mmCIF file of C-alpha atoms in Angstrom:
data_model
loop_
_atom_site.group_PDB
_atom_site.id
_atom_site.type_symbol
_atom_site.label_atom_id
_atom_site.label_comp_id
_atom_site.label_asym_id
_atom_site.label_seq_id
_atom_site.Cartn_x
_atom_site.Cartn_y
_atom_site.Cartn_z
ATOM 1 C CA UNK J 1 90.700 107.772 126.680
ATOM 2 C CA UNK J 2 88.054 105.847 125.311
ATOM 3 C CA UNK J 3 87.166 108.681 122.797
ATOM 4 C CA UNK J 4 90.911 109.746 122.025
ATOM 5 C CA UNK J 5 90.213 111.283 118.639
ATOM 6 C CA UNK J 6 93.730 111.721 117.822
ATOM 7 C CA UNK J 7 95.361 108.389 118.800
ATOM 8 C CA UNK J 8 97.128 107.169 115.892
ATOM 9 C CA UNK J 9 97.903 103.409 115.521
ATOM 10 C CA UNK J 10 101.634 102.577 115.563
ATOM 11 C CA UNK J 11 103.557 100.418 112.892
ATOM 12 C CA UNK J 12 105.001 97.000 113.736
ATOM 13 C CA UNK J 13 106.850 94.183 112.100
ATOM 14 C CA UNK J 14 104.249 91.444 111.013
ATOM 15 C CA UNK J 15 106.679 88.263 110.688
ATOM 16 C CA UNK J 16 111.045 87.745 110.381
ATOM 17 C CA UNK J 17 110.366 89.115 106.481
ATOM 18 C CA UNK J 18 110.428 92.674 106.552
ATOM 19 C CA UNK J 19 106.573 93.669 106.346
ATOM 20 C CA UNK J 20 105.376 96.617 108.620
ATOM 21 C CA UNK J 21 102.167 97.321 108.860
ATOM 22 C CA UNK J 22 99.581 98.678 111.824
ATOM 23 C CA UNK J 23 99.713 97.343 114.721
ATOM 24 C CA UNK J 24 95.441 96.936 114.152
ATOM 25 C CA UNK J 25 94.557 95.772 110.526
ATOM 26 C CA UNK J 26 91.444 96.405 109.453
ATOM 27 C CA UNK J 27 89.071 92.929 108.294
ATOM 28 C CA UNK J 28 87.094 94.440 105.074
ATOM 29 C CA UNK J 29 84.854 91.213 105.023
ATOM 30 C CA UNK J 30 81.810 92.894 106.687
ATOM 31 C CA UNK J 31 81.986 95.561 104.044
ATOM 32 C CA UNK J 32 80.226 93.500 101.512
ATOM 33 C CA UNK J 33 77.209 91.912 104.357
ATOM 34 C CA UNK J 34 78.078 88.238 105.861
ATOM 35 C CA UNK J 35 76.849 89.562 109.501
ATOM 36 C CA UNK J 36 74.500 92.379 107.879
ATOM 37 C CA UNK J 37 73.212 93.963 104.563
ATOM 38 C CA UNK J 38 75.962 95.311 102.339
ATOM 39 C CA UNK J 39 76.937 99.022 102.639
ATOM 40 C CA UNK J 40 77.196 101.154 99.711
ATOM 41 C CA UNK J 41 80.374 101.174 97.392
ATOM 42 C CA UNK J 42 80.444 104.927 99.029
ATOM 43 C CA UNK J 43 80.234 104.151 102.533
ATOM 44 C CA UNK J 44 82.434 101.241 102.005
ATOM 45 C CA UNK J 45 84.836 103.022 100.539
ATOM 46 C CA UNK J 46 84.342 106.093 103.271
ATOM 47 C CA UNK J 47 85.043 103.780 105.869
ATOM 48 C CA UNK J 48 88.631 102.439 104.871
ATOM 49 C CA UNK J 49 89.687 105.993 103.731
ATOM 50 C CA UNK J 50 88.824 107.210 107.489
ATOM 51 C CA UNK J 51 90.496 103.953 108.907
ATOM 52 C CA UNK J 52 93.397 104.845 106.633
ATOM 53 C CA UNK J 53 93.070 108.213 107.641
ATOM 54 C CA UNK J 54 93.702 107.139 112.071
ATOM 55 C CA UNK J 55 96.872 105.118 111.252
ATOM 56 C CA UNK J 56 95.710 102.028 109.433
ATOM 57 C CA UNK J 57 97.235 100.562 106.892
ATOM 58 C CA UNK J 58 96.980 96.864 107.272
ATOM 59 C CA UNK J 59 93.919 95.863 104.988
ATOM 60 C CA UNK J 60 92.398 92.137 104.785
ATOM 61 C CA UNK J 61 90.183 90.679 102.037
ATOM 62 C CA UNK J 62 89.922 87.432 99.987
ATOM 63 C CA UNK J 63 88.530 86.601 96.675
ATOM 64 C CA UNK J 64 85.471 84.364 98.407
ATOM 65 C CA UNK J 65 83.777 87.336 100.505
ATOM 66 C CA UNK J 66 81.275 88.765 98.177
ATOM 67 C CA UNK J 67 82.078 86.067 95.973
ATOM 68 C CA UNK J 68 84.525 88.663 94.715
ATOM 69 C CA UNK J 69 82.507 92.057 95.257
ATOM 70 C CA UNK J 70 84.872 92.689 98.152
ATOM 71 C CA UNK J 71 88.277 92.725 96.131
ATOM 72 C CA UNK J 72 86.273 95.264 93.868
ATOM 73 C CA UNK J 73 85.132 97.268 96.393
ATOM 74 C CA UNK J 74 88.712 97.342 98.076
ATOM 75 C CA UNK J 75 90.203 98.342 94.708
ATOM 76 C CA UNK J 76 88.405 101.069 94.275
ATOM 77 C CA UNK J 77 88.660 102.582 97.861
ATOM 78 C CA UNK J 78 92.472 101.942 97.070
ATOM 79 C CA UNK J 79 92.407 103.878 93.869
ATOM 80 C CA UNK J 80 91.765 107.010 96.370
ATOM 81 C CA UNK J 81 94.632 106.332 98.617
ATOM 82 C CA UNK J 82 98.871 106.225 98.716
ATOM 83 C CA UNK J 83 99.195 102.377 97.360
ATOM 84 C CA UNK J 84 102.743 102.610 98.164
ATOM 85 C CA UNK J 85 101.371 103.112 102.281
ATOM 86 C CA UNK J 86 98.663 100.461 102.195
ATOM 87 C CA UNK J 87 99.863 96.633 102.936
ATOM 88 C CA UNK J 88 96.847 95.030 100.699
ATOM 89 C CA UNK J 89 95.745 91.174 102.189
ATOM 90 C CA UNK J 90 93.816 89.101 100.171
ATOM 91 C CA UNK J 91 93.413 85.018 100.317
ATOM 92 C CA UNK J 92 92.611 81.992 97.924
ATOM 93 C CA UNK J 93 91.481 78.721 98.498
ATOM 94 C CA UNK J 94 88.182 78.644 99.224
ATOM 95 C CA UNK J 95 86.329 77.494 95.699
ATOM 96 C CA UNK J 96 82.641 77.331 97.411
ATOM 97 C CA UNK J 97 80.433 74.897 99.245
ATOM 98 C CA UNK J 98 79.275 71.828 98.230
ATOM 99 C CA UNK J 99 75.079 70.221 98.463
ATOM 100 C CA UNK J 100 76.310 69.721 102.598
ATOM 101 C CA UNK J 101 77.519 73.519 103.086
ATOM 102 C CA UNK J 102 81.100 71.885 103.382
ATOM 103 C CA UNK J 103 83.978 73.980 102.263
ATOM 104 C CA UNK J 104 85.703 73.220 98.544
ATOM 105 C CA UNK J 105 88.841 73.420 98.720
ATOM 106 C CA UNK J 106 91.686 73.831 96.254
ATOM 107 C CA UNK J 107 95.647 74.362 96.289
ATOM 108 C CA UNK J 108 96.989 73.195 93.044
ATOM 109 C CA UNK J 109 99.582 75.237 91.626
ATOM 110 C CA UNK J 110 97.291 75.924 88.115
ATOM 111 C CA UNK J 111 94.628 77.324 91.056
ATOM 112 C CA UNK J 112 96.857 79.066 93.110
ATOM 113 C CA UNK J 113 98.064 80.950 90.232
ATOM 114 C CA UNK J 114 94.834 82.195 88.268
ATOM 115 C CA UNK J 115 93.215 82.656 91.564
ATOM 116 C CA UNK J 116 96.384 85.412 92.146
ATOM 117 C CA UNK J 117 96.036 86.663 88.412
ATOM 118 C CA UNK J 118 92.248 87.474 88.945
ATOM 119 C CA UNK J 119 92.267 88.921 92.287
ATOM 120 C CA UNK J 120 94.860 91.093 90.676
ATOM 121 C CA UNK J 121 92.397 92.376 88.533
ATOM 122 C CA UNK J 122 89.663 92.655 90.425
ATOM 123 C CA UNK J 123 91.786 94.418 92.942
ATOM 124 C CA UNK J 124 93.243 96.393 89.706
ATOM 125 C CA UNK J 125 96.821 96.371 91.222
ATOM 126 C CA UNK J 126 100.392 95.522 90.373
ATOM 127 C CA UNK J 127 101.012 93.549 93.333
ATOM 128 C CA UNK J 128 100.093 92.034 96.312
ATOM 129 C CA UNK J 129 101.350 92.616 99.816
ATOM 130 C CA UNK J 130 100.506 89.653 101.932
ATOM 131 C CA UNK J 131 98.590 86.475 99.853
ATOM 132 C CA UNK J 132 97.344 83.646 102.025
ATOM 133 C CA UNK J 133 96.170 80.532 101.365
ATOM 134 C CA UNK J 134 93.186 80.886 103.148
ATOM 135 C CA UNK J 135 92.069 76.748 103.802
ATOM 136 C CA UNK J 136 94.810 74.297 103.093
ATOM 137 C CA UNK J 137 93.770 71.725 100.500
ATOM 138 C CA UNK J 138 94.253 68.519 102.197
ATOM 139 C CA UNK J 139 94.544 66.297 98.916
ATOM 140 C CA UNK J 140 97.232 68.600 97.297
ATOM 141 C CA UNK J 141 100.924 68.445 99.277
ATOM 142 C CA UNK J 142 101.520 71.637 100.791
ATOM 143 C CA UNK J 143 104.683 72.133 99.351
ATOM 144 C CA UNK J 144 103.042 72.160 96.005
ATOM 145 C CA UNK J 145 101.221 74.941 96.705
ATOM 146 C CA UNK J 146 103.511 77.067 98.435
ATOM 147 C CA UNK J 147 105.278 76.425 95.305
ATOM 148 C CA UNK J 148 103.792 78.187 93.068
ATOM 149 C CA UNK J 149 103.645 80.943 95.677
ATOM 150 C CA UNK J 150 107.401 81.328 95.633
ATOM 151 C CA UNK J 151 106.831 81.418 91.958
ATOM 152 C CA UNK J 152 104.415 84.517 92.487
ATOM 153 C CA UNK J 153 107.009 86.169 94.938
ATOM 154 C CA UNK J 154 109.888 85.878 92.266
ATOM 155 C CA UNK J 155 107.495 87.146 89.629
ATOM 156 C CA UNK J 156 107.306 90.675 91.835
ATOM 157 C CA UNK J 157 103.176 89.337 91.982
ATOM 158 C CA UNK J 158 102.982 89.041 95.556
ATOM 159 C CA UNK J 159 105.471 89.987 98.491
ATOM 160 C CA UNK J 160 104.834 87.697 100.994
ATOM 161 C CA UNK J 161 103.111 84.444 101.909
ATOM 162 C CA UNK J 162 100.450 83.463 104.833
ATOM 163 C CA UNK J 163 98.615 80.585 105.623
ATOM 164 C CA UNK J 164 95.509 80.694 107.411
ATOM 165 C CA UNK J 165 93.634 77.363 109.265
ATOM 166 C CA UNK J 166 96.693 75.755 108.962
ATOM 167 C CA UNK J 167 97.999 72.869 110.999
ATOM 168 C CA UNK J 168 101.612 73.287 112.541
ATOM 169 C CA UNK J 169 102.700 69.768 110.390
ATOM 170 C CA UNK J 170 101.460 72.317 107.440
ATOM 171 C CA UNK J 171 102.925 75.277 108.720
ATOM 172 C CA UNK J 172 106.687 73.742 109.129
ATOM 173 C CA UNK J 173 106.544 72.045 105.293
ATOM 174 C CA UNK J 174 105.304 74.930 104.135
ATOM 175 C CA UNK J 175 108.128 77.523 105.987
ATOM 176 C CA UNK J 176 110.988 75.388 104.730
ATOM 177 C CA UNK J 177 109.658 75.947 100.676
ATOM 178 C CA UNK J 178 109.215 79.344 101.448
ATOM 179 C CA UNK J 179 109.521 81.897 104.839
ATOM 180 C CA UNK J 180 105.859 82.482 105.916
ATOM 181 C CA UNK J 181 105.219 85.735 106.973
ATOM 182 C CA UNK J 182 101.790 85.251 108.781
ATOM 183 C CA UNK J 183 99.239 82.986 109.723
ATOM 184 C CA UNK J 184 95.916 84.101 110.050
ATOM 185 C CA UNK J 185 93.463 82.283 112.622
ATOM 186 C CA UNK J 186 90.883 82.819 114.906
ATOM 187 C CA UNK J 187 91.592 83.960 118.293
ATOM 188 C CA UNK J 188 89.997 86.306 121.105
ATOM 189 C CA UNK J 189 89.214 86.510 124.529
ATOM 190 C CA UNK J 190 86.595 82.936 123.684
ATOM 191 C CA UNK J 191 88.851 81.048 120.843
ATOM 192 C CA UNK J 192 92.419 80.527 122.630
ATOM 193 C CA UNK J 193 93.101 76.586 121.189
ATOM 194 C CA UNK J 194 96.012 77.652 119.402
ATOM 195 C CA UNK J 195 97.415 79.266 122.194
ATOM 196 C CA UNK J 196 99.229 75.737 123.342
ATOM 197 C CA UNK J 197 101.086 74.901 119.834
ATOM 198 C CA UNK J 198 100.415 77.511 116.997
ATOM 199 C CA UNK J 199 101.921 80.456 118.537
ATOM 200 C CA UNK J 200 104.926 78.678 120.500
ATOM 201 C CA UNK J 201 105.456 77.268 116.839
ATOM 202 C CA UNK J 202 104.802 81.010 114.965
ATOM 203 C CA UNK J 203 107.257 82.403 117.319
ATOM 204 C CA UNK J 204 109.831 79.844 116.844
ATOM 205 C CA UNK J 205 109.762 80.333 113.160
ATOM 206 C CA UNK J 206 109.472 84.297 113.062
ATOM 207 C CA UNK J 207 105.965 83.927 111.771
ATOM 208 C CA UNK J 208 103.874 86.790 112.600
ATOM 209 C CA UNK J 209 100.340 86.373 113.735
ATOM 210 C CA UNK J 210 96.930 87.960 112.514
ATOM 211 C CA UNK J 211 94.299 86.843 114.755
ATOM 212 C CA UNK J 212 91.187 87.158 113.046
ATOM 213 C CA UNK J 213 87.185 87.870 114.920
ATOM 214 C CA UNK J 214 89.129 89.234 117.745
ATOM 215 C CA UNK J 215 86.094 90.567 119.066
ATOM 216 C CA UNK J 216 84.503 86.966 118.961
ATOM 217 C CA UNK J 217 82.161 87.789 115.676
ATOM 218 C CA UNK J 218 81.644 90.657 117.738
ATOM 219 C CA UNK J 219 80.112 89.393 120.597
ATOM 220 C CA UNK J 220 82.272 90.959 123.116
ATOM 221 C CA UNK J 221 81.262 94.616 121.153
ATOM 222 C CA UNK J 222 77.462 93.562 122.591
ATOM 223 C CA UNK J 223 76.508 92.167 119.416
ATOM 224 C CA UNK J 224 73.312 89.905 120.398
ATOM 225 C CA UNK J 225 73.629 90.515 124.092
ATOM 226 C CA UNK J 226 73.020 94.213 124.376
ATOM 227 C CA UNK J 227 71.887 94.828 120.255
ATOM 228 C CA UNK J 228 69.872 92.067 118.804
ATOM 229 C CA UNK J 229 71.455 89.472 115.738
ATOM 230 C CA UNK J 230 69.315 90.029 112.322
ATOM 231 C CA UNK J 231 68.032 86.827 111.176
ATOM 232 C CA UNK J 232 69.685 86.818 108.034
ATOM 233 C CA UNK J 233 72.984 87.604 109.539
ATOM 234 C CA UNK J 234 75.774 84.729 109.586
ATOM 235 C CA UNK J 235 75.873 84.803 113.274
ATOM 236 C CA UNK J 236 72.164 83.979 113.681
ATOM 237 C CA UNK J 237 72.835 80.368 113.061
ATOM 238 C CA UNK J 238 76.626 80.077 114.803
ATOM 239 C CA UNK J 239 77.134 77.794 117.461
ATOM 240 C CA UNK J 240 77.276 80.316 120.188
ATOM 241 C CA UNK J 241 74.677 82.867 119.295
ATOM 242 C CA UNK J 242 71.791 79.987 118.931
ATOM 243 C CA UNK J 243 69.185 79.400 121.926
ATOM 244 C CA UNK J 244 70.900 77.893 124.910
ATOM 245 C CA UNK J 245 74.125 78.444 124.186
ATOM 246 C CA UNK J 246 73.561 82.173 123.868
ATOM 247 C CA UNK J 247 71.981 82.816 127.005
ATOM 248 C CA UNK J 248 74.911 80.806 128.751
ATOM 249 C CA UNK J 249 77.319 83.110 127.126
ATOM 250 C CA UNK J 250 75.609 86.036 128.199
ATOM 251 C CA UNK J 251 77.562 86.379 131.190
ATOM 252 C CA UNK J 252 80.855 86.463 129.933
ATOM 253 C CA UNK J 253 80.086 89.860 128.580
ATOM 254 C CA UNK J 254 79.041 90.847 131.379
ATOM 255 C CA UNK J 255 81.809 90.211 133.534
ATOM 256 C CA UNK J 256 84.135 92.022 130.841
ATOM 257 C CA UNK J 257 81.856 94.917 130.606
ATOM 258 C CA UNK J 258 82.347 94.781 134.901
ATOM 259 C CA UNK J 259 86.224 95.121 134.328
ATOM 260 C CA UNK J 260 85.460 97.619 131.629
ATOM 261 C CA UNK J 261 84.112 100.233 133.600
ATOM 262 C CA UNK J 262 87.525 99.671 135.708
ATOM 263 C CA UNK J 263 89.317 100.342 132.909
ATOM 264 C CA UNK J 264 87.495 103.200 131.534
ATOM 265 C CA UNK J 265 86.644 101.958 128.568
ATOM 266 C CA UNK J 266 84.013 100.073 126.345
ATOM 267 C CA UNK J 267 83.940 95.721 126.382
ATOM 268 C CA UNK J 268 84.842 95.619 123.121
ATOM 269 C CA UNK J 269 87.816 97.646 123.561
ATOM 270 C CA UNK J 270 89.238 95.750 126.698
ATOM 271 C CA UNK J 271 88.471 92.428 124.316
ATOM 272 C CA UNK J 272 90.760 93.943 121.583
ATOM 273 C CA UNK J 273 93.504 95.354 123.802
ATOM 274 C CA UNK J 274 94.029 91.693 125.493
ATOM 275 C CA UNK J 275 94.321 90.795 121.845
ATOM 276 C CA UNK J 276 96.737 93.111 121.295
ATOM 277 C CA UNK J 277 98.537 92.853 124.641
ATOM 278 C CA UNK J 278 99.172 89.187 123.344
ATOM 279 C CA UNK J 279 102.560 90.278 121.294
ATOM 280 C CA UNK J 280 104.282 92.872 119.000
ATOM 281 C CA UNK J 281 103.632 90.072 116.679
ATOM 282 C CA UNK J 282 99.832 89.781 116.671
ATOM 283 C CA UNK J 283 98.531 92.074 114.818
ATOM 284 C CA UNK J 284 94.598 91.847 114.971
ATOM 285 C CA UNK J 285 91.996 92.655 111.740
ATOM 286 C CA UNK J 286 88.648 93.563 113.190
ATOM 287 C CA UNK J 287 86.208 94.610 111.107
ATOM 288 C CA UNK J 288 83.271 97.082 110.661
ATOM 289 C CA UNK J 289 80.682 99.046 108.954
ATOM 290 C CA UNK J 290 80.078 101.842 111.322
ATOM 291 C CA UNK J 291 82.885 104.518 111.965
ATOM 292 C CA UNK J 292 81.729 104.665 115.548
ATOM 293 C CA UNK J 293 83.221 101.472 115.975
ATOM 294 C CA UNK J 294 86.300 101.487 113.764
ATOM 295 C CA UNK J 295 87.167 104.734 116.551
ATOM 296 C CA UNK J 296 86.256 102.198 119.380
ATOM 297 C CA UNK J 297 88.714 100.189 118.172
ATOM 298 C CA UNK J 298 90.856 102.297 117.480
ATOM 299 C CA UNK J 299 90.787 103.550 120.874
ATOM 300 C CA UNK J 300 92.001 99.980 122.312
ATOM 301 C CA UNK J 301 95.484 100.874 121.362
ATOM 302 C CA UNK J 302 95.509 103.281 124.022
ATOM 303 C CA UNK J 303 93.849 100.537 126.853
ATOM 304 C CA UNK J 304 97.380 99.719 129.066
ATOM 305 C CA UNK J 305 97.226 96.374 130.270
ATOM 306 C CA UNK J 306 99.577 95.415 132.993
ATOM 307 C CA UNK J 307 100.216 90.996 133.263
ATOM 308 C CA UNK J 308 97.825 90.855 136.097
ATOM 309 C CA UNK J 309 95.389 92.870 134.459
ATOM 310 C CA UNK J 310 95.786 90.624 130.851
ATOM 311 C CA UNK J 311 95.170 87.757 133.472
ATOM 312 C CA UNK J 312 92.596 89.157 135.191
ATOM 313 C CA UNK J 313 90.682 89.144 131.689
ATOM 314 C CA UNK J 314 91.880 85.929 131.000
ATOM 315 C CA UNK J 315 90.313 84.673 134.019
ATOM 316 C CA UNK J 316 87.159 86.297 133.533
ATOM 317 C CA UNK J 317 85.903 84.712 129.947
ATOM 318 C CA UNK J 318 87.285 80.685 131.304
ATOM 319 C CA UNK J 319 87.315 78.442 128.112
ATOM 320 C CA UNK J 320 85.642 76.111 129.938
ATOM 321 C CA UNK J 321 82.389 78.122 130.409
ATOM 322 C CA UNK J 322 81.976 79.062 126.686
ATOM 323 C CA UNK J 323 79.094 77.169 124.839
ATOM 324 C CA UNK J 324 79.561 76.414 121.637
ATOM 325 C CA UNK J 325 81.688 75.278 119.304
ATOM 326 C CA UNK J 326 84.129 78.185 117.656
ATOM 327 C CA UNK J 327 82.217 77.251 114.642
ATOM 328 C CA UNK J 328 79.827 75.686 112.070
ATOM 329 C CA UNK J 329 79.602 72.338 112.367
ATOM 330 C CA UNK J 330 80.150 72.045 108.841
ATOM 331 C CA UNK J 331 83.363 74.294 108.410
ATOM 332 C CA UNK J 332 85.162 72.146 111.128
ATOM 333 C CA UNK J 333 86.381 69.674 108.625
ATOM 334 C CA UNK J 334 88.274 73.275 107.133
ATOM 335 C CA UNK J 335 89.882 74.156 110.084
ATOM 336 C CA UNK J 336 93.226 74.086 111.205
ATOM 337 C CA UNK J 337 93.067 70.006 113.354
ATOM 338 C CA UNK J 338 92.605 68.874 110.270
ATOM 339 C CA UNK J 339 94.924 70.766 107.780
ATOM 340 C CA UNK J 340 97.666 67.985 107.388
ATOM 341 C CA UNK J 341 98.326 67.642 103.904
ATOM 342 C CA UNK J 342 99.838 64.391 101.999
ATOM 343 C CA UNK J 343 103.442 63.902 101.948
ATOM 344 C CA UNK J 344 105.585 65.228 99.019
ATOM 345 C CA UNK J 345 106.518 62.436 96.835
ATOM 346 C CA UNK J 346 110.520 62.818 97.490
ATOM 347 C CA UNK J 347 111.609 61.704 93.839
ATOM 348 C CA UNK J 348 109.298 63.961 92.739
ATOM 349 C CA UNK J 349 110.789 66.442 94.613
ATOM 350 C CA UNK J 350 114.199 66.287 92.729
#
């Protein structure tokens, strides 16, 4: 099972809005190094054609990964493939870091809209499937933003809207300018906050949901526990890969590598299929560099999961025993708790 060469990965609904795409996306960031050394423009580009190639269609980028190298890279792959069967991702929002390694953040319509016009280009498409705003600008009121979106949308520039990081105040203001397809956040078998509000709230609006690190920066594919983190990866210096905390974690993976073998199967896949086992409307975007791994996870659409056994996983990897914090300490300030965004001026409004 765990080497099914021919599973193919089904199409879903992602959202109330009419987008289908895989039911397993596939994250491109990694493409361009963050947690290792860039691959070639070939390999890159080998590696979404053969993910392409098993079923997926659902492809995730933004203009910051790179700085910008990524959208290039994706265009070009793209360039070699059906763009009428690809649903292309891409996010703005993130302008850099500032002297404290802070986020800079910006959602005014003026950047919203030549942040769309030059990933576009880079991209060197007609359109955009899904565009998120990928942190929410907490000085700028959401509605402006999503404003200019709709503007994109009516333009034929982009089809749909997501958020990502945002905060459910956000997420409500922002669904009554404009239906939100998707919200993209963090969430795997050791990042489950939003399961209390966000997805109650997703589901209650038709939002669809695009968890992303599903495989917990790929920790739960062995990634420092059984292969070792390069030093001038991203991950060296996260929360819960560092000293202490690391060792402490340890265990986790063990346990799910225990119910693995149960399951026939490899951790990370068991990790992806609880993901997946989650909804028909989570639709998870792990990412990759090795096409060993992009067939593991492909595989993890065939892992069944019965409730007990998503609960027996559940109960494995408690919360409550992870170390860390889900991540930098200086990136926390960007994340969704603390996405509320000023009020919309009401005359201004009219």
């Amino acid at each position: 099972m765990a080497d099914d060469n021919k599973l193919q990965v089904p199409t879903v609904e992602l959202g109330s809005q009419g987008l289908k795409v895989s039911k397993l996306g596939f994250g491109c960031m990694g493409l361009t190094g963050v947690y290792n050394a860039p691959v070639s423009d070939e390999d890159g580009i080998s590696v979404i054609k053969y993910a392409f190639s098993k079923g997926i269609t659902f492809f995730d980028t933004a203009d910051v990964y790179g700085p910008h190298s990524n959208e290039i890279l994706v265009g070009k792959a793209l360039k070699q493939l059906p763009r009428e069967k690809i649903q292309l991702a891409t996010k703005f929002g993130i302008a850099g870091v500032d002297l404290s390694s802070r986020m800079i953040v910006r959602g005014t319509p003026e950047y919203v809209r030549s942040c769309c016009e030059a990933s576009l280009k880079r991209l060197d498409v007609d359109y955009i499937d899904l565009y998120y705003q990928h942190r929410v600008d907490t000085s700028v009121p959401i509605e402006d933003t999503i404003g200019e979106l709709k503007k994109l949308v009516e333009e034929g520039k982009i089809k749909y809207i997501g958020l990502s990081e945002a905060s459910p105040d956000t997420i409500r203001r922002a669904h009554a300018v404009h239906p939100i397809t998707a919200l993209q956040m963090e969430w795997s078998l050791w990042t489950r906050e939003i399961e209390e509000e966000i997805i109650p709230l997703c589901r209650e609006l038709g939002i669809g949901i695009v968890p992303y690190s599903p495989l917990g920066r790929g920790f739960f594919g062995g990634k420092a526990v059984v292969e070792s983190v390069p030093a001038n990866s991203f991950l060296a210096s996260h929360p819960r890969f560092r000293g202490e905390n690391l060792n402490k974690n340890k265990h986790l993976y063990d346990r799910l590598e225990s119910l693995a073998k149960k399951h026939q199967c490899y951790p990370a896949q068991l990790a992806l299929a609880w993901v997946l086992r989650q909804g028909d409307d989570v639709v998870p975007i792990p990412g990759t560099t090795k096409i060993k791994n992009l067939d593991d996870n492909i595989g993890s659409v065939g892992v069944k999961l019965t409730e007990e056994d998503v609960k027996e996983i559940s109960d494995a990897v408690p919360i409550e025993e992870v170390a860390g914090d889900r991540t930098y300490e200086s990136l926390i300030s960007s994340s969704w708790k603390f996405a509320n965004t000023p009020q919309k001026d009401s005359e201004a409004s009219t």
